[in-house]
Amino acid sequence: MTVLTRRNLLRATAATGLAGIGASIVGKLSGFAAAKPEPLILKTASIEAKLTDGAPTKNVLTYGEAGPPPVVRMKKGEPFAARLVNGIDDPTTIHWHGVRVPNKMDGVPFLIQPHVYQGDHFDYAFTPPDAGTFWYHPHCDTLIQTGHGLTGVIVVENPNDPKFDSEMVINLRDWRLGDDGQFIEQFRPRDAARSGTFGTVRTANWLNQPQYDAPAGGLVRLRAAITDVTRIYAFRVEGAEAVVIALDGNPVPQRFTPDALQLGPGQRLELAIRMPDEEGAIVSLRDVRGTKPKILATLRAVGKSLKRDMRDLGPLEVNPVAEVDVADAKHISLALSATAENLPSDGICGSLGYSFWAINKVPWSGDTPDPTAPLAELKLGKSYVIDMENLTPHLHPIHLHGMSFKVLSSSTRQVQPFVSDTYLIQPNEKVQLGLVADNPGDWLLHCHIIEHQKTGMTSYFRVV
Ligand code: C2O
Ligand code: CU
């Protein structure tokens, strides 16, 4: 755990009324449509967990009392409430990655809300406008806290979705553990200056290659979130027909087979899989990137074939994201680069103490905006095109808080007009991302390789 030097700064206020709420992690809507939903309790805890064949790992962080953070379910267009209770020594917050929340609910300490200290709580309440797969994680001391386990998947349901026979939610992440199964240093500076420091143990739902049953001949909706701090995946499905139906919480304009589809930290993949007819047949979700391909998880066909057809699946409803007016849009240039400049940093909220990366030549190492002004000020309701260029030899999953963008064009490849919150930019690629600045407030924009984020590749937009 890192030492927080300015512990009493911005101390969260309300810390009362915590008795008896530690047990429940299941949210419950009250019986009245207009009534406020009862908050889901998300309490951080330090636990021991079995992540390898060896001894249990100590100092694993989760929400709840044991095992991985719960899958948080919300309903599109219906109020949601959660109370973050901090049961660990270090201050924390929750960011609802990809969910378009009001600025006050975005969970970025210093910029938006006070840190939540040990024993304190913070109440989040918002209505998710979009259906899809999202995820949640702290935005304080992010490398350690997410690296040690605080990453959970969010499913926002839509009653109008096509009917599947089964749903699978998969949280993909690694752990940096030594041979004794205990945490080793979370990053190495020389790797942070390259593609990042990789985990040593790879898991899906905190398990090594778990197997799940699914109805033979049935249609499975597989929701996978990459919540790892570093790793970029290339997805392939073997043993069944599979198509990508949504990416990053939004339906894809055109469904396609995932053939080494690259996605980075922060991104989400939704697949429709048609299970084989024969009982016992195995379908595997694989990462085929790099020299060590890995089977991430498998599905086993069970029962008599349901004889479903992929063509039975109607389209997913498009989310209500405002359409960018490209002709009228103002352009914002973003250049992602490496930097040699080494700024001193004050260490608040887990700054790593190095700067290797910059956006428009400015490295920003912590979560504190001071003394850096916003990258750009956007006018509420206006259209913008972000012209983003990657001047580095590495890939960067660039994430924007609070608003969704549409991928308009790329200098290196044919792109569908995806709607997303995280774009994995390739070396030497120039991409155009269009958006309507329809959510007022300060919104972070950063690389989701957390070591890059924390060593300069962060900034923010102000929408007023
Ligand atoms: Cu998933 Cu700024 O974060
Ligand atoms: Cu990066």
Short mmCIF file of C-alpha atoms and ligand atoms in Angstrom, two decimals:
data_model
loop_
_atom_site.label_atom_id
_atom_site.label_comp_id
_atom_site.label_asym_id
_atom_site.label_seq_id
_atom_site.Cartn_x
_atom_site.Cartn_y
_atom_site.Cartn_z
CA MET A 1 0.00 0.00 0.00
CA THR A 2 1.31 3.48 -0.74
CA VAL A 3 1.63 6.11 1.92
CA LEU A 4 -0.66 9.06 1.48
CA THR A 5 1.15 12.21 2.44
CA ARG A 6 -1.73 14.65 2.54
CA ARG A 7 -4.13 12.45 4.43
CA ASN A 8 -6.26 15.17 5.90
CA LEU A 9 -6.74 17.10 2.74
CA LEU A 10 -10.31 17.17 1.50
CA ARG A 11 -11.40 14.75 4.16
CA ALA A 12 -14.76 13.28 3.27
CA THR A 13 -17.45 14.58 5.55
CA ALA A 14 -20.25 12.19 6.35
CA ALA A 15 -19.02 9.13 8.18
CA THR A 16 -21.99 8.22 10.29
CA GLY A 17 -24.73 5.66 9.99
CA LEU A 18 -22.58 2.76 8.89
CA ALA A 19 -23.91 0.19 11.35
CA GLY A 20 -25.15 -3.05 9.93
CA ILE A 21 -24.65 -2.42 6.26
CA GLY A 22 -21.58 -4.51 5.68
CA ALA A 23 -23.34 -7.71 4.77
CA SER A 24 -25.51 -6.88 1.81
CA ILE A 25 -23.99 -6.41 -1.58
CA VAL A 26 -27.21 -6.88 -3.46
CA GLY A 27 -29.10 -3.79 -4.57
CA LYS A 28 -32.83 -3.76 -4.17
CA LEU A 29 -35.29 -1.46 -5.81
CA SER A 30 -38.08 -0.39 -3.56
CA GLY A 31 -41.63 -1.20 -4.61
CA PHE A 32 -42.51 2.31 -5.76
CA ALA A 33 -41.45 3.35 -9.23
CA ALA A 34 -40.76 6.94 -8.19
CA ALA A 35 -39.10 6.05 -4.89
CA LYS A 36 -35.35 6.22 -4.49
CA PRO A 37 -33.65 2.88 -4.99
CA GLU A 38 -32.08 1.35 -1.93
CA PRO A 39 -28.32 1.72 -2.35
CA LEU A 40 -26.17 -1.20 -3.26
CA ILE A 41 -23.41 -1.41 -0.65
CA LEU A 42 -19.95 -1.64 -2.13
CA LYS A 43 -17.53 -2.00 0.75
CA THR A 44 -13.84 -2.25 0.03
CA ALA A 45 -11.98 -4.96 1.91
CA SER A 46 -8.56 -6.51 2.04
CA ILE A 47 -8.86 -10.30 1.85
CA GLU A 48 -6.92 -13.48 1.13
CA ALA A 49 -7.84 -15.12 -2.16
CA LYS A 50 -6.86 -18.29 -3.96
CA LEU A 51 -5.41 -17.04 -7.26
CA THR A 52 -2.79 -19.74 -7.89
CA ASP A 53 -2.24 -23.42 -7.09
CA GLY A 54 -0.07 -22.34 -4.20
CA ALA A 55 -0.77 -20.42 -1.03
CA PRO A 56 -3.63 -17.92 -0.93
CA THR A 57 -2.61 -14.40 -1.89
CA LYS A 58 -2.70 -11.83 0.90
CA ASN A 59 -3.75 -8.18 0.54
CA VAL A 60 -6.13 -8.82 -2.33
CA LEU A 61 -8.66 -6.00 -2.55
CA THR A 62 -12.34 -6.47 -3.35
CA TYR A 63 -15.80 -5.02 -2.84
CA GLY A 64 -17.74 -7.28 -0.49
CA GLU A 65 -16.35 -9.90 1.85
CA ALA A 66 -14.90 -12.63 -0.34
CA GLY A 67 -14.15 -13.40 -3.96
CA PRO A 68 -14.24 -11.01 -6.92
CA PRO A 69 -16.22 -7.75 -6.87
CA PRO A 70 -19.89 -8.44 -7.65
CA VAL A 71 -21.32 -7.90 -11.12
CA VAL A 72 -23.35 -4.72 -10.64
CA ARG A 73 -26.66 -4.76 -12.48
CA MET A 74 -28.51 -1.62 -13.44
CA LYS A 75 -31.47 -0.97 -15.70
CA LYS A 76 -31.33 1.45 -18.59
CA GLY A 77 -33.27 4.62 -17.72
CA GLU A 78 -33.92 3.60 -14.10
CA PRO A 79 -32.34 5.27 -11.05
CA PHE A 80 -29.41 3.44 -9.48
CA ALA A 81 -27.77 4.11 -6.14
CA ALA A 82 -24.67 2.71 -4.47
CA ARG A 83 -22.87 3.51 -1.27
CA LEU A 84 -19.12 3.14 -1.34
CA VAL A 85 -17.95 2.23 2.16
CA ASN A 86 -14.20 2.29 2.57
CA GLY A 87 -12.95 -0.62 4.62
CA ILE A 88 -9.29 -0.39 3.57
CA ASP A 89 -6.49 1.83 4.87
CA ASP A 90 -6.04 3.93 1.75
CA PRO A 91 -8.47 6.53 0.40
CA THR A 92 -10.55 5.46 -2.58
CA THR A 93 -13.43 6.39 -4.92
CA ILE A 94 -15.49 4.62 -7.59
CA HIS A 95 -15.48 5.55 -11.27
CA TRP A 96 -18.27 4.02 -13.40
CA HIS A 97 -16.25 3.44 -16.55
CA GLY A 98 -18.27 4.20 -19.69
CA VAL A 99 -21.52 5.01 -17.90
CA ARG A 100 -22.55 8.57 -18.77
CA VAL A 101 -23.13 9.89 -15.28
CA PRO A 102 -23.47 13.49 -14.01
CA ASN A 103 -20.04 14.96 -13.33
CA LYS A 104 -20.43 14.86 -9.53
CA MET A 105 -20.84 11.07 -9.70
CA ASP A 106 -17.74 10.42 -11.82
CA GLY A 107 -15.49 9.43 -8.94
CA VAL A 108 -12.32 11.32 -9.80
CA PRO A 109 -10.78 12.57 -6.55
CA PHE A 110 -9.62 16.13 -6.32
CA LEU A 111 -11.08 17.08 -9.68
CA ILE A 112 -14.62 16.08 -8.74
CA GLN A 113 -15.09 14.60 -5.28
CA PRO A 114 -13.16 14.26 -2.01
CA HIS A 115 -11.25 11.06 -1.34
CA VAL A 116 -13.21 8.59 0.73
CA TYR A 117 -11.02 7.71 3.71
CA GLN A 118 -11.06 4.56 5.78
CA GLY A 119 -14.38 4.16 7.58
CA ASP A 120 -16.04 6.89 5.54
CA HIS A 121 -18.58 6.50 2.79
CA PHE A 122 -19.80 8.23 -0.35
CA ASP A 123 -23.22 7.90 -1.96
CA TYR A 124 -23.42 7.57 -5.71
CA ALA A 125 -26.78 8.00 -7.47
CA PHE A 126 -27.51 8.30 -11.17
CA THR A 127 -29.67 6.94 -13.97
CA PRO A 128 -27.72 5.07 -16.63
CA PRO A 129 -28.88 6.29 -20.05
CA ASP A 130 -27.23 3.48 -22.01
CA ALA A 131 -27.60 -0.29 -21.93
CA GLY A 132 -24.54 -2.48 -22.29
CA THR A 133 -21.43 -3.78 -20.55
CA PHE A 134 -19.42 -1.35 -18.43
CA TRP A 135 -17.19 -1.65 -15.39
CA TYR A 136 -16.24 0.07 -12.14
CA HIS A 137 -12.97 0.76 -10.38
CA PRO A 138 -11.30 3.26 -8.04
CA HIS A 139 -9.76 6.41 -9.45
CA CYS A 140 -7.36 6.90 -6.59
CA ASP A 141 -4.05 5.12 -6.26
CA THR A 142 -5.39 3.35 -9.32
CA LEU A 143 -2.39 1.21 -10.13
CA ILE A 144 -2.27 -0.45 -6.72
CA GLN A 145 -6.00 -0.56 -6.02
CA THR A 146 -7.07 -1.93 -9.39
CA GLY A 147 -3.88 -4.01 -9.62
CA HIS A 148 -4.80 -5.68 -6.33
CA GLY A 149 -8.36 -6.51 -7.34
CA LEU A 150 -10.82 -3.58 -7.25
CA THR A 151 -12.29 -4.06 -10.72
CA GLY A 152 -15.88 -5.19 -11.26
CA VAL A 153 -18.18 -5.53 -14.25
CA ILE A 154 -21.41 -3.55 -14.73
CA VAL A 155 -24.30 -4.86 -16.79
CA VAL A 156 -26.93 -2.30 -17.75
CA GLU A 157 -29.97 -4.27 -18.84
CA ASN A 158 -32.49 -3.30 -21.46
CA PRO A 159 -35.84 -5.12 -21.39
CA ASN A 160 -36.05 -4.72 -25.18
CA ASP A 161 -32.90 -6.77 -25.82
CA PRO A 162 -33.18 -9.89 -27.98
CA LYS A 163 -33.63 -13.13 -26.03
CA PHE A 164 -30.59 -15.25 -25.27
CA ASP A 165 -30.64 -18.69 -23.63
CA SER A 166 -27.82 -17.84 -21.28
CA GLU A 167 -25.54 -14.99 -20.26
CA MET A 168 -21.91 -15.13 -19.18
CA VAL A 169 -20.03 -12.24 -17.59
CA ILE A 170 -16.25 -12.46 -17.66
CA ASN A 171 -13.83 -10.17 -15.85
CA LEU A 172 -10.42 -10.47 -17.49
CA ARG A 173 -7.35 -9.46 -15.54
CA ASP A 174 -3.87 -10.36 -14.43
CA TRP A 175 -2.06 -10.29 -11.11
CA ARG A 176 1.58 -9.52 -10.38
CA LEU A 177 2.47 -12.37 -8.08
CA GLY A 178 5.74 -14.04 -7.23
CA ASP A 179 6.37 -17.79 -6.99
CA ASP A 180 5.03 -17.74 -3.44
CA GLY A 181 1.70 -16.40 -4.69
CA GLN A 182 2.22 -13.01 -3.05
CA PHE A 183 2.17 -9.58 -4.70
CA ILE A 184 5.43 -8.31 -6.15
CA GLU A 185 6.15 -4.71 -7.17
CA GLN A 186 3.27 -3.47 -9.29
CA PHE A 187 5.38 -1.78 -11.94
CA ARG A 188 8.92 -1.36 -13.22
CA PRO A 189 9.83 2.12 -14.47
CA ARG A 190 11.55 0.80 -17.60
CA ASP A 191 8.38 -1.08 -18.57
CA ALA A 192 6.14 1.86 -17.69
CA ALA A 193 8.11 3.80 -20.30
CA ARG A 194 7.25 1.08 -22.86
CA SER A 195 4.12 -1.05 -23.15
CA GLY A 196 3.64 -1.41 -19.39
CA THR A 197 4.44 -3.98 -16.72
CA PHE A 198 2.57 -7.22 -17.29
CA GLY A 199 0.98 -9.47 -14.69
CA THR A 200 2.40 -12.92 -13.98
CA VAL A 201 -0.89 -14.74 -13.34
CA ARG A 202 -3.76 -14.44 -15.80
CA THR A 203 -7.37 -14.93 -14.78
CA ALA A 204 -10.99 -14.79 -15.87
CA ASN A 205 -13.32 -14.11 -12.93
CA TRP A 206 -10.23 -14.62 -10.72
CA LEU A 207 -9.87 -18.20 -12.00
CA ASN A 208 -7.40 -19.85 -14.32
CA GLN A 209 -9.37 -20.85 -17.43
CA PRO A 210 -12.77 -21.45 -15.84
CA GLN A 211 -15.35 -23.62 -17.57
CA TYR A 212 -19.04 -22.75 -17.62
CA ASP A 213 -22.02 -24.78 -18.78
CA ALA A 214 -24.25 -23.43 -21.53
CA PRO A 215 -27.27 -24.98 -23.25
CA ALA A 216 -26.36 -27.06 -26.31
CA GLY A 217 -27.59 -25.42 -29.50
CA GLY A 218 -28.42 -22.29 -27.48
CA LEU A 219 -27.50 -18.66 -27.94
CA VAL A 220 -25.12 -17.29 -25.32
CA ARG A 221 -24.49 -13.63 -24.64
CA LEU A 222 -20.89 -13.37 -23.47
CA ARG A 223 -19.88 -10.09 -21.87
CA ALA A 224 -16.14 -9.70 -21.31
CA ALA A 225 -14.47 -6.68 -19.71
CA ILE A 226 -10.72 -6.11 -19.82
CA THR A 227 -10.09 -4.71 -16.37
CA ASP A 228 -6.37 -5.39 -16.35
CA VAL A 229 -4.02 -2.45 -15.85
CA THR A 230 -1.73 -3.29 -18.80
CA ARG A 231 -2.62 -6.14 -21.11
CA ILE A 232 -4.00 -5.78 -24.64
CA TYR A 233 -5.91 -8.83 -25.87
CA ALA A 234 -6.61 -10.27 -29.33
CA PHE A 235 -9.83 -12.29 -29.15
CA ARG A 236 -10.85 -15.39 -31.03
CA VAL A 237 -13.56 -17.96 -30.37
CA GLU A 238 -12.99 -21.59 -31.26
CA GLY A 239 -15.53 -24.40 -31.45
CA ALA A 240 -18.64 -22.39 -32.27
CA GLU A 241 -20.06 -19.67 -34.44
CA ALA A 242 -19.53 -16.34 -32.68
CA VAL A 243 -20.19 -12.72 -33.64
CA VAL A 244 -19.38 -9.41 -32.00
CA ILE A 245 -22.66 -7.69 -31.15
CA ALA A 246 -21.39 -4.79 -29.03
CA LEU A 247 -18.13 -3.08 -28.08
CA ASP A 248 -17.58 -0.74 -25.16
CA GLY A 249 -21.24 -0.75 -24.19
CA ASN A 250 -22.61 0.07 -27.63
CA PRO A 251 -24.04 -2.17 -30.36
CA VAL A 252 -21.70 -2.45 -33.35
CA PRO A 253 -23.07 -1.05 -36.62
CA GLN A 254 -22.29 -4.37 -38.31
CA ARG A 255 -21.76 -7.72 -36.59
CA PHE A 256 -18.52 -9.56 -37.36
CA THR A 257 -16.51 -12.61 -36.37
CA PRO A 258 -13.80 -11.81 -33.81
CA ASP A 259 -10.67 -12.81 -35.68
CA ALA A 260 -7.85 -11.66 -33.39
CA LEU A 261 -9.88 -8.60 -32.49
CA GLN A 262 -7.62 -6.30 -30.46
CA LEU A 263 -9.00 -4.63 -27.37
CA GLY A 264 -7.15 -2.90 -24.57
CA PRO A 265 -7.56 -2.17 -20.86
CA GLY A 266 -10.93 -0.59 -20.16
CA GLN A 267 -12.65 -2.03 -23.23
CA ARG A 268 -15.56 -4.46 -23.33
CA LEU A 269 -16.51 -7.16 -25.80
CA GLU A 270 -20.00 -8.60 -26.23
CA LEU A 271 -20.36 -11.75 -28.24
CA ALA A 272 -23.29 -13.84 -29.37
CA ILE A 273 -22.18 -17.47 -29.42
CA ARG A 274 -24.22 -20.27 -30.94
CA MET A 275 -23.35 -23.35 -28.86
CA PRO A 276 -22.70 -26.65 -30.67
CA ASP A 277 -25.55 -29.19 -30.76
CA GLU A 278 -23.64 -32.09 -29.21
CA GLU A 279 -23.64 -32.37 -25.46
CA GLY A 280 -20.12 -32.04 -24.05
CA ALA A 281 -18.70 -29.99 -26.95
CA ILE A 282 -16.28 -27.30 -25.79
CA VAL A 283 -16.12 -23.71 -27.00
CA SER A 284 -13.15 -21.58 -26.04
CA LEU A 285 -12.56 -17.86 -25.74
CA ARG A 286 -8.91 -17.21 -26.53
CA ASP A 287 -6.37 -14.46 -26.42
CA VAL A 288 -4.16 -15.03 -29.46
CA ARG A 289 -1.95 -11.96 -29.05
CA GLY A 290 1.80 -12.28 -28.74
CA THR A 291 3.92 -15.33 -28.24
CA LYS A 292 1.92 -16.94 -25.45
CA PRO A 293 -1.68 -17.40 -26.59
CA LYS A 294 -4.05 -18.35 -23.79
CA ILE A 295 -7.42 -19.99 -23.42
CA LEU A 296 -9.23 -17.51 -21.20
CA ALA A 297 -12.41 -19.47 -20.50
CA THR A 298 -14.42 -22.32 -21.97
CA LEU A 299 -18.10 -23.12 -22.39
CA ARG A 300 -19.38 -26.69 -22.30
CA ALA A 301 -22.57 -27.59 -24.16
CA VAL A 302 -25.10 -29.28 -21.90
CA GLY A 303 -28.52 -30.86 -22.48
CA LYS A 304 -30.50 -31.51 -25.63
CA SER A 305 -29.90 -29.04 -28.44
CA LEU A 306 -32.13 -25.97 -28.37
CA LYS A 307 -31.56 -25.70 -32.14
CA ARG A 308 -31.34 -21.93 -32.07
CA ASP A 309 -30.20 -19.94 -35.07
CA MET A 310 -27.90 -16.89 -34.91
CA ARG A 311 -30.23 -15.23 -37.41
CA ASP A 312 -33.03 -15.33 -34.78
CA LEU A 313 -31.21 -12.57 -32.91
CA GLY A 314 -32.69 -9.18 -33.59
CA PRO A 315 -30.54 -6.05 -33.35
CA LEU A 316 -29.62 -4.45 -30.04
CA GLU A 317 -31.26 -1.09 -29.45
CA VAL A 318 -28.92 1.81 -30.23
CA ASN A 319 -28.06 3.92 -27.17
CA PRO A 320 -29.31 7.54 -27.07
CA VAL A 321 -25.95 9.14 -27.87
CA ALA A 322 -26.28 12.53 -29.59
CA GLU A 323 -25.26 12.52 -33.25
CA VAL A 324 -22.15 14.60 -33.94
CA ASP A 325 -22.58 17.32 -36.54
CA VAL A 326 -19.29 16.85 -38.37
CA ALA A 327 -19.77 19.77 -40.77
CA ASP A 328 -20.30 22.18 -37.89
CA ALA A 329 -17.77 20.62 -35.51
CA LYS A 330 -14.77 22.36 -34.02
CA HIS A 331 -11.56 20.33 -34.20
CA ILE A 332 -9.31 19.56 -31.24
CA SER A 333 -5.84 18.16 -31.90
CA LEU A 334 -4.37 15.65 -29.49
CA ALA A 335 -0.83 14.41 -29.89
CA LEU A 336 0.26 11.48 -27.76
CA SER A 337 3.99 11.38 -27.26
CA ALA A 338 6.81 10.24 -25.04
CA THR A 339 8.56 12.83 -22.93
CA ALA A 340 11.93 13.06 -21.28
CA GLU A 341 10.82 15.78 -18.93
CA ASN A 342 10.77 14.60 -15.34
CA LEU A 343 8.41 16.68 -13.30
CA PRO A 344 8.42 16.53 -9.55
CA SER A 345 5.11 15.23 -8.29
CA ASP A 346 3.51 15.59 -4.90
CA GLY A 347 2.48 11.98 -4.60
CA ILE A 348 -1.19 12.52 -3.92
CA CYS A 349 -3.39 9.67 -4.95
CA GLY A 350 -0.65 7.35 -6.06
CA SER A 351 1.40 9.30 -8.55
CA LEU A 352 4.26 7.08 -9.62
CA GLY A 353 6.90 9.80 -9.46
CA TYR A 354 7.98 9.64 -13.12
CA SER A 355 6.82 11.23 -16.32
CA PHE A 356 7.32 9.25 -19.48
CA TRP A 357 4.30 10.35 -21.52
CA ALA A 358 2.54 13.51 -22.61
CA ILE A 359 -0.62 14.77 -24.28
CA ASN A 360 0.07 17.84 -26.42
CA LYS A 361 3.52 17.89 -24.87
CA VAL A 362 2.24 18.22 -21.30
CA PRO A 363 2.90 15.32 -18.95
CA TRP A 364 0.41 15.10 -16.13
CA SER A 365 1.31 12.55 -13.53
CA GLY A 366 -1.33 12.51 -10.86
CA ASP A 367 -5.06 12.78 -10.59
CA THR A 368 -4.77 16.37 -9.51
CA PRO A 369 -5.35 18.95 -12.24
CA ASP A 370 -3.24 21.55 -10.48
CA PRO A 371 -1.40 23.35 -11.99
CA THR A 372 -2.44 22.06 -15.40
CA ALA A 373 -5.40 23.75 -17.01
CA PRO A 374 -7.93 21.74 -19.04
CA LEU A 375 -6.74 20.52 -22.39
CA ALA A 376 -9.68 22.28 -23.99
CA GLU A 377 -12.86 24.02 -22.98
CA LEU A 378 -15.88 22.69 -24.82
CA LYS A 379 -19.18 24.50 -25.24
CA LEU A 380 -22.16 22.64 -23.91
CA GLY A 381 -24.21 21.18 -26.74
CA LYS A 382 -21.62 21.79 -29.47
CA SER A 383 -20.09 19.17 -31.78
CA TYR A 384 -16.36 18.41 -31.72
CA VAL A 385 -13.97 16.26 -33.67
CA ILE A 386 -10.90 15.08 -31.79
CA ASP A 387 -7.99 14.59 -34.18
CA MET A 388 -5.82 12.24 -32.17
CA GLU A 389 -2.37 11.17 -33.27
CA ASN A 390 -0.12 8.56 -31.71
CA LEU A 391 3.52 9.59 -32.05
CA THR A 392 4.78 6.69 -29.94
CA PRO A 393 5.69 3.12 -30.97
CA HIS A 394 3.16 1.69 -28.48
CA LEU A 395 -0.60 1.13 -28.42
CA HIS A 396 -2.69 3.25 -26.07
CA PRO A 397 -6.32 2.64 -25.04
CA ILE A 398 -7.46 6.26 -24.66
CA HIS A 399 -10.51 6.68 -22.45
CA LEU A 400 -12.80 9.69 -22.19
CA HIS A 401 -15.01 10.11 -19.14
CA GLY A 402 -18.61 11.31 -19.23
CA MET A 403 -19.31 11.28 -22.96
CA SER A 404 -19.37 8.74 -25.76
CA PHE A 405 -17.67 9.42 -29.08
CA LYS A 406 -18.09 8.01 -32.55
CA VAL A 407 -15.08 6.71 -34.45
CA LEU A 408 -15.18 8.67 -37.73
CA SER A 409 -12.03 7.66 -39.57
CA SER A 410 -8.53 6.31 -39.18
CA SER A 411 -5.38 6.94 -41.19
CA THR A 412 -4.32 3.29 -41.06
CA ARG A 413 -7.43 1.13 -41.32
CA GLN A 414 -11.03 0.79 -42.32
CA VAL A 415 -13.18 1.51 -39.26
CA GLN A 416 -16.86 1.01 -38.60
CA PRO A 417 -18.55 4.04 -37.02
CA PHE A 418 -18.33 2.52 -33.52
CA VAL A 419 -19.68 4.44 -30.55
CA SER A 420 -17.32 4.06 -27.61
CA ASP A 421 -15.60 5.59 -24.59
CA THR A 422 -12.17 3.99 -25.14
CA TYR A 423 -10.20 3.91 -28.40
CA LEU A 424 -7.18 1.67 -28.80
CA ILE A 425 -4.89 3.77 -30.96
CA GLN A 426 -2.10 2.01 -32.90
CA PRO A 427 1.45 3.33 -33.38
CA ASN A 428 1.49 6.11 -35.98
CA GLU A 429 -2.27 6.08 -36.31
CA LYS A 430 -4.34 9.24 -36.66
CA VAL A 431 -7.94 8.88 -35.73
CA GLN A 432 -10.94 11.18 -35.75
CA LEU A 433 -13.41 10.86 -32.89
CA GLY A 434 -16.64 12.86 -33.05
CA LEU A 435 -18.73 13.85 -30.07
CA VAL A 436 -21.35 16.26 -28.82
CA ALA A 437 -20.27 17.99 -25.61
CA ASP A 438 -23.58 17.36 -23.90
CA ASN A 439 -22.44 16.61 -20.35
CA PRO A 440 -21.24 19.60 -18.32
CA GLY A 441 -18.23 19.29 -16.03
CA ASP A 442 -14.57 18.28 -15.98
CA TRP A 443 -13.94 15.00 -17.78
CA LEU A 444 -10.69 13.07 -17.73
CA LEU A 445 -9.12 11.79 -20.88
CA HIS A 446 -6.32 9.30 -20.30
CA CYS A 447 -4.56 6.18 -21.38
CA HIS A 448 -5.99 3.14 -19.60
CA ILE A 449 -2.64 1.43 -19.34
CA ILE A 450 -2.51 2.71 -15.78
CA GLU A 451 1.25 3.20 -15.72
CA HIS A 452 0.93 5.44 -18.78
CA GLN A 453 -1.97 7.32 -17.18
CA LYS A 454 0.04 7.81 -14.02
CA THR A 455 3.25 8.89 -15.75
CA GLY A 456 1.83 11.67 -17.86
CA MET A 457 -0.73 10.41 -20.36
CA THR A 458 -3.69 12.11 -18.72
CA SER A 459 -5.54 15.34 -19.19
CA TYR A 460 -9.10 16.61 -19.06
CA PHE A 461 -11.74 18.49 -20.96
CA ARG A 462 -13.98 21.10 -19.39
CA VAL A 463 -17.52 21.30 -20.73
CA VAL A 464 -19.32 24.52 -19.85
CU1 C2O B 1 -11.69 3.38 -16.36
CU2 C2O B 1 -10.47 7.21 -15.82
O1 C2O B 1 -11.07 5.31 -16.08
CU CU B 2 -0.79 4.26 -23.01
#
